[in-house]
Tab-separated table of C-alpha atoms and ligand atoms in Angstrom:
chain	number	residue	atom	x	y	z
B	1489	MET	CA	16.462	12.543	17.733
B	1490	ARG	CA	15.363	8.887	17.375
B	1491	GLY	CA	11.445	8.119	16.550
B	1492	ARG	CA	9.276	5.968	18.793
B	1493	LEU	CA	7.711	2.857	18.153
B	1494	ILE	CA	4.048	2.587	18.823
B	1495	THR	CA	2.159	-0.892	18.130
B	1496	ILE	CA	-1.473	-1.800	18.078
B	1497	GLU	CA	-2.337	-5.253	19.261
B	1498	GLY	CA	-5.424	-7.359	20.028
B	1499	VAL	CA	-7.769	-10.321	18.718
B	1500	GLU	CA	-8.722	-10.547	15.373
B	1501	GLY	CA	-11.637	-8.061	14.259
B	1502	VAL	CA	-11.405	-6.121	17.538
B	1503	GLY	CA	-11.097	-2.886	15.534
B	1504	LYS	CA	-7.296	-2.428	15.054
B	1505	SER	CA	-7.281	-1.318	11.406
B	1506	SER	CA	-10.516	0.934	11.969
B	1507	VAL	CA	-8.481	2.947	14.769
B	1508	LEU	CA	-5.060	3.050	13.097
B	1509	PRO	CA	-5.914	6.433	11.100
B	1510	VAL	CA	-7.023	7.941	14.601
B	1511	VAL	CA	-3.635	7.228	15.953
B	1512	ARG	CA	-1.764	8.188	13.139
B	1513	ASP	CA	-3.689	11.501	12.655
B	1514	PHE	CA	-3.183	12.300	16.362
B	1515	LEU	CA	0.723	11.913	16.051
B	1516	THR	CA	0.913	13.844	12.709
B	1517	GLU	CA	-1.091	16.668	14.015
B	1518	GLN	CA	1.454	16.938	16.857
B	1519	GLY	CA	4.022	17.604	14.208
B	1520	VAL	CA	5.938	14.109	13.994
B	1521	GLN	CA	6.310	12.321	10.852
B	1522	VAL	CA	4.721	8.808	10.902
B	1523	LEU	CA	5.327	5.574	9.115
B	1524	GLN	CA	2.477	3.161	9.228
B	1525	THR	CA	3.256	-0.627	8.782
B	1526	ARG	CA	1.950	-4.014	9.761
B	1527	GLU	CA	2.898	-7.625	10.671
B	1528	PRO	CA	3.255	-9.989	9.296
B	1529	GLY	CA	4.285	-7.777	6.571
B	1530	GLY	CA	5.844	-4.554	5.933
B	1531	THR	CA	8.305	-5.437	3.368
B	1532	GLU	CA	8.218	-7.252	-0.010
B	1533	LEU	CA	9.393	-10.368	1.562
B	1534	GLY	CA	7.252	-9.731	4.811
B	1535	GLU	CA	4.068	-9.485	2.553
B	1536	GLN	CA	5.102	-12.738	0.658
B	1537	LEU	CA	5.321	-14.519	3.839
B	1538	ARG	CA	2.118	-13.176	5.096
B	1539	ASP	CA	0.330	-14.844	2.046
B	1540	VAL	CA	1.822	-18.063	3.128
B	1541	LEU	CA	0.914	-17.667	6.718
B	1542	LEU	CA	-2.624	-16.640	6.079
B	1543	ASN	CA	-3.353	-18.904	3.113
B	1544	THR	CA	-5.959	-21.716	4.022
B	1545	ASP	CA	-4.400	-24.048	1.419
B	1546	GLN	CA	-1.808	-25.918	3.685
B	1547	GLU	CA	-1.364	-26.765	7.241
B	1548	ILE	CA	1.481	-25.148	8.912
B	1549	VAL	CA	2.870	-26.344	12.062
B	1550	PRO	CA	3.102	-24.077	15.136
B	1551	SER	CA	6.855	-24.051	15.354
B	1552	ALA	CA	6.885	-23.305	11.539
B	1553	GLU	CA	4.253	-20.640	12.012
B	1554	LEU	CA	6.308	-18.960	14.726
B	1555	LEU	CA	9.558	-19.030	12.801
B	1556	LEU	CA	7.894	-17.481	9.858
B	1557	MET	CA	6.596	-14.756	11.940
B	1558	PHE	CA	9.776	-14.011	12.989
B	1559	ALA	CA	11.599	-14.253	9.631
B	1560	ALA	CA	9.075	-11.651	8.269
B	1561	ARG	CA	9.802	-9.402	11.472
B	1562	ALA	CA	13.701	-9.885	11.155
B	1563	GLN	CA	13.353	-8.274	7.539
B	1564	HIS	CA	10.755	-5.679	8.589
B	1565	VAL	CA	12.913	-4.484	11.707
B	1566	GLU	CA	16.232	-4.237	9.876
B	1567	LYS	CA	14.908	-2.763	6.387
B	1568	VAL	CA	11.966	-0.558	7.731
B	1569	ILE	CA	11.851	0.134	11.387
B	1570	GLN	CA	15.324	0.604	12.603
B	1571	PRO	CA	16.058	3.008	9.797
B	1572	ALA	CA	12.912	4.750	10.208
B	1573	LEU	CA	13.374	5.284	13.920
B	1574	GLN	CA	17.066	6.270	13.523
B	1575	SER	CA	15.905	9.079	11.116
B	1576	GLY	CA	13.611	10.453	13.601
B	1577	ILE	CA	10.299	9.091	12.039
B	1578	TRP	CA	7.847	7.395	14.519
B	1579	VAL	CA	6.603	4.046	13.382
B	1580	LEU	CA	3.066	2.806	13.881
B	1581	SER	CA	2.787	-0.730	13.639
B	1582	ASP	CA	-0.375	-2.927	13.434
B	1583	ARG	CA	0.724	-6.006	15.515
B	1584	PHE	CA	4.293	-6.632	16.558
B	1585	THR	CA	6.035	-9.149	18.842
B	1586	ASP	CA	3.121	-9.363	21.733
B	1587	SER	CA	1.083	-10.919	18.818
B	1588	SER	CA	3.719	-13.724	18.626
B	1589	PHE	CA	3.368	-14.222	22.571
B	1590	ALA	CA	-0.287	-14.190	22.212
B	1591	TYR	CA	-0.936	-16.232	19.175
B	1592	GLN	CA	1.962	-18.690	18.928
B	1593	GLY	CA	2.762	-18.807	22.661
B	1594	GLY	CA	-0.600	-18.633	24.057
B	1595	GLY	CA	-2.993	-19.532	21.248
B	1596	ARG	CA	-0.815	-22.320	19.897
B	1597	GLN	CA	0.532	-23.300	23.235
B	1598	LEU	CA	4.211	-23.014	22.288
B	1599	GLY	CA	4.769	-21.127	25.522
B	1600	ALA	CA	6.593	-17.766	26.150
B	1601	GLU	CA	10.054	-19.110	26.424
B	1602	ARG	CA	10.649	-19.836	22.822
B	1603	VAL	CA	9.104	-16.483	21.766
B	1604	GLU	CA	11.452	-14.690	24.044
B	1605	VAL	CA	14.400	-16.619	22.616
B	1606	LEU	CA	13.553	-15.542	19.066
B	1607	GLU	CA	12.696	-12.055	20.449
B	1608	ARG	CA	16.173	-11.514	21.870
B	1609	TRP	CA	17.882	-12.913	18.793
B	1610	VAL	CA	15.653	-10.760	16.226
B	1611	LEU	CA	15.101	-7.484	18.072
B	1612	GLY	CA	18.131	-7.138	20.254
B	1613	ASP	CA	17.539	-3.957	22.187
B	1614	LEU	CA	14.550	-2.838	20.244
B	1615	HIS	CA	11.112	-2.882	21.938
B	1616	ALA	CA	7.796	-0.796	21.614
B	1617	ASP	CA	7.635	2.359	23.422
B	1618	LEU	CA	3.985	2.121	23.714
B	1619	THR	CA	1.629	-0.599	22.890
B	1620	LEU	CA	-2.072	-0.058	22.584
B	1621	LEU	CA	-4.054	-3.403	23.246
B	1622	LEU	CA	-7.560	-3.340	22.067
B	1623	ASP	CA	-9.577	-5.646	24.278
B	1624	ALA	CA	-13.031	-7.099	23.823
B	1625	THR	CA	-15.244	-9.936	24.663
B	1626	ARG	CA	-14.975	-12.909	22.357
B	1627	GLU	CA	-18.601	-12.076	21.507
B	1628	THR	CA	-17.794	-8.471	20.357
B	1629	SER	CA	-14.706	-9.552	18.203
B	1630	LEU	CA	-16.726	-12.472	16.569
B	1631	GLU	CA	-19.517	-10.027	15.790
B	1632	ARG	CA	-17.103	-7.561	14.042
B	1633	THR	CA	-15.372	-10.393	12.267
B	1634	LYS	CA	-18.615	-11.582	10.768
B	1635	LYS	CA	-19.174	-8.220	9.008
B	1636	ARG	CA	-15.811	-8.944	7.127
B	1637	ARG	CA	-14.438	-10.922	4.060
B	1638	GLN	CA	-13.663	-14.623	4.114
B	1639	LEU	CA	-11.707	-15.911	7.216
B	1640	ASP	CA	-7.988	-16.447	6.759
B	1641	ARG	CA	-6.144	-19.686	8.114
B	1642	ILE	CA	-5.615	-18.467	11.662
B	1643	GLU	CA	-9.064	-16.857	11.881
B	1644	THR	CA	-10.740	-20.291	11.143
B	1645	GLU	CA	-9.383	-21.311	14.768
B	1646	GLY	CA	-12.249	-21.804	17.524
B	1647	ASP	CA	-13.311	-20.002	20.507
B	1648	GLU	CA	-10.961	-21.724	22.837
B	1649	PHE	CA	-7.859	-20.579	20.515
B	1650	PHE	CA	-9.008	-17.020	20.907
B	1651	GLU	CA	-9.616	-17.064	24.621
B	1652	ARG	CA	-6.293	-18.195	25.134
B	1653	VAL	CA	-4.886	-15.688	22.781
B	1654	ARG	CA	-6.769	-12.759	24.622
B	1655	LEU	CA	-5.742	-14.176	28.034
B	1656	ALA	CA	-1.999	-14.118	26.667
B	1657	PHE	CA	-2.311	-10.402	25.533
B	1658	LEU	CA	-3.783	-9.317	28.963
B	1659	GLN	CA	-0.961	-11.257	30.746
B	1660	ARG	CA	1.500	-9.328	28.667
B	1661	ALA	CA	-0.352	-6.141	29.913
B	1662	LYS	CA	-0.195	-7.116	33.401
B	1663	ALA	CA	3.446	-7.978	33.200
B	1664	ASP	CA	4.426	-4.642	31.437
B	1665	PRO	CA	1.843	-2.024	32.559
B	1666	LEU	CA	3.848	0.967	31.719
B	1667	ARG	CA	4.389	0.134	28.059
B	1668	VAL	CA	1.102	-1.738	27.430
B	1669	LYS	CA	-2.114	0.069	27.795
B	1670	VAL	CA	-5.476	-1.572	27.611
B	1671	ILE	CA	-8.191	0.173	25.644
B	1672	ASP	CA	-11.729	-1.154	26.189
B	1673	ALA	CA	-12.803	-1.940	22.684
B	1674	ASN	CA	-16.378	-3.033	23.350
B	1675	PRO	CA	-17.945	0.169	22.878
B	1676	ASP	CA	-19.014	2.012	19.693
B	1677	PHE	CA	-15.970	3.487	17.550
B	1678	LYS	CA	-16.349	6.961	18.660
B	1679	THR	CA	-16.065	5.913	22.127
B	1680	VAL	CA	-12.963	3.779	21.556
B	1681	ALA	CA	-11.434	6.358	19.417
B	1682	ALA	CA	-11.905	8.879	22.201
B	1683	SER	CA	-10.229	6.692	24.773
B	1684	LEU	CA	-7.340	6.126	22.337
B	1685	ARG	CA	-6.468	9.857	22.023
B	1686	VAL	CA	-6.855	10.303	25.848
B	1687	GLN	CA	-4.073	7.376	26.137
B	1688	LEU	CA	-1.971	9.004	23.715
B	1689	GLU	CA	-2.128	12.463	25.209
B	1690	VAL	CA	-0.996	10.874	28.526
B	1691	SER	CA	1.616	8.323	27.258
B	1692	CYS	CA	3.213	10.418	24.422
B	1693	GLY	CA	2.754	14.005	25.618
B	1694	GLN	CA	6.268	14.273	26.870
B	1695	TRP	CA	7.993	12.396	23.936
B	1696	LEU	CA	6.067	14.567	21.505
B	1697	SER	CA	7.344	17.855	23.064
B	1698	GLU	CA	10.721	16.708	22.974
B	1699	ALA	CA	10.481	15.492	19.349
B	1700	VAL	CA	9.122	18.647	18.183
B	1701	ALA	CA	11.560	20.751	19.946
B	1702	SER	CA	14.591	18.828	18.718
G	534	LIG	N1	-0.363	-13.091	13.860
G	534	LIG	C1	0.184	-14.156	14.437
G	534	LIG	O1	-0.305	-15.191	14.859
G	534	LIG	N2	1.541	-13.880	15.279
G	534	LIG	C2	2.140	-12.758	14.925
G	534	LIG	O2	3.321	-12.754	15.322
G	534	LIG	C3	1.395	-11.731	14.036
G	534	LIG	C4	0.444	-11.852	13.565
G	534	LIG	C5	2.171	-10.480	14.029
G	534	LIG	C6	-3.067	-11.287	10.594
G	534	LIG	O3	-3.280	-10.197	11.417
G	534	LIG	C7	-2.886	-12.590	11.390
G	534	LIG	O4	-1.687	-12.621	12.086
G	534	LIG	C8	-3.649	-12.515	12.758
G	534	LIG	C9	-2.829	-12.703	13.849
G	534	LIG	C10	-1.723	-13.348	13.263
G	534	LIG	N3	-4.675	-13.558	12.748
G	534	LIG	N4	-5.768	-13.733	13.245
G	534	LIG	N5	-6.628	-14.038	13.773
G	534	LIG	P1	-4.157	-9.081	10.798
G	534	LIG	O5	-4.207	-8.002	11.995
G	534	LIG	O6	-3.963	-8.645	9.531
G	534	LIG	O7	-5.666	-9.606	11.003
G	534	LIG	P2	-6.685	-9.429	12.120
G	534	LIG	O8	-6.412	-9.523	13.369
G	534	LIG	O9	-7.825	-10.383	11.472
G	534	LIG	O10	-7.014	-7.813	11.925
G	534	LIG	P3	-8.232	-7.167	10.979
G	534	LIG	O11	-8.825	-8.228	10.079
G	534	LIG	O12	-7.408	-6.057	10.402
G	534	LIG	O13	-9.152	-6.766	11.955
G	534	LIG	P4	-9.123	-5.608	13.049
G	534	LIG	O14	-8.268	-4.556	12.488
G	534	LIG	O15	-9.028	-5.834	14.550
G	534	LIG	O16	-10.636	-5.165	13.048
G	534	LIG	P5	-11.136	-4.069	12.023
G	534	LIG	O17	-11.157	-4.360	10.403
G	534	LIG	O18	-10.932	-2.769	12.218
G	534	LIG	O19	-12.782	-4.140	12.278
G	534	LIG	C11	-13.707	-5.278	11.963
G	534	LIG	C12	-15.163	-4.771	11.915
G	534	LIG	O20	-15.621	-4.109	13.010
G	534	LIG	C13	-15.252	-3.688	10.662
G	534	LIG	O21	-16.438	-3.980	9.961
G	534	LIG	C14	-15.277	-2.422	11.291
G	534	LIG	O22	-15.964	-1.389	10.793
G	534	LIG	C15	-16.011	-2.855	12.732
G	534	LIG	N6	-15.694	-2.157	14.072
G	534	LIG	C16	-14.471	-1.654	14.247
G	534	LIG	N7	-14.524	-1.028	15.490
G	534	LIG	C17	-15.752	-1.242	15.983
G	534	LIG	C18	-16.435	-0.493	16.940
G	534	LIG	N8	-16.022	0.069	17.825
G	534	LIG	N9	-17.870	-0.740	17.044
G	534	LIG	C19	-18.464	-1.404	16.188
G	534	LIG	N10	-17.979	-1.927	14.871
G	534	LIG	C20	-16.422	-1.775	14.864
């Protein structure tokens, strides 16, 4: 039986990396095999493109940024995601196409139409089965980002950029509420992790029973 694609999304510093193990552990405890990956990245080429994209040394124009994101994604989908799903492995990706809609479509103001064209071309029929969108106020994500390493190229953008990104994510959730589930990421880690587990039980329960029975 084909695996499922679960993606985790949200603005920078909202806590995606911190909650990934919670999601992975929940799924493996239910008996499915899980491949954890990330975008941009997930393949050798993808990781090289990630370095180019996040490096602060050079300016990258918005259209080039969008195309590079999709170049990395094309390699990722064909070499890693599709083969895993076809062999029954569940794929858990830290970011996927919703990030392009939010950052390049919204943040960089390229608009959703251009992202849709690339999405159709690169993904074909593939789409995330479930997207967990961690949402927090700008103050919360900024506070959390400050705790970390040096900022990358995209993280050096200002408040207005990140407000547009957050809004674009929330619009994606509103447009596709069955797939995109918004998790309030403002509370402490334990509370966020508990909300995620509840959502996973609701959204994946049936799929997990079918996968384990097959
Ligand atoms: N990007 C794009 O533009 N277009 C695309 O199509 C794709 C990506 C796919 C790299 O992504 C950049 O690529 C990203 C979007 C762009 N740029 N930006 N901005 P990334 O996912 O690798 O980078 P990131 O968004 O900056 O993620 P991150 O650095 O991994 O942050 P995070 O995972 O959301 O947060 P975290 O590291 O788990 O947590 C941050 C801190 O907060 C840390 O100290 C935690 O201990 C703490 N934390 C986490 N949760 C909590 C709670 N609940 N309470 C208190 N403290 C917490």
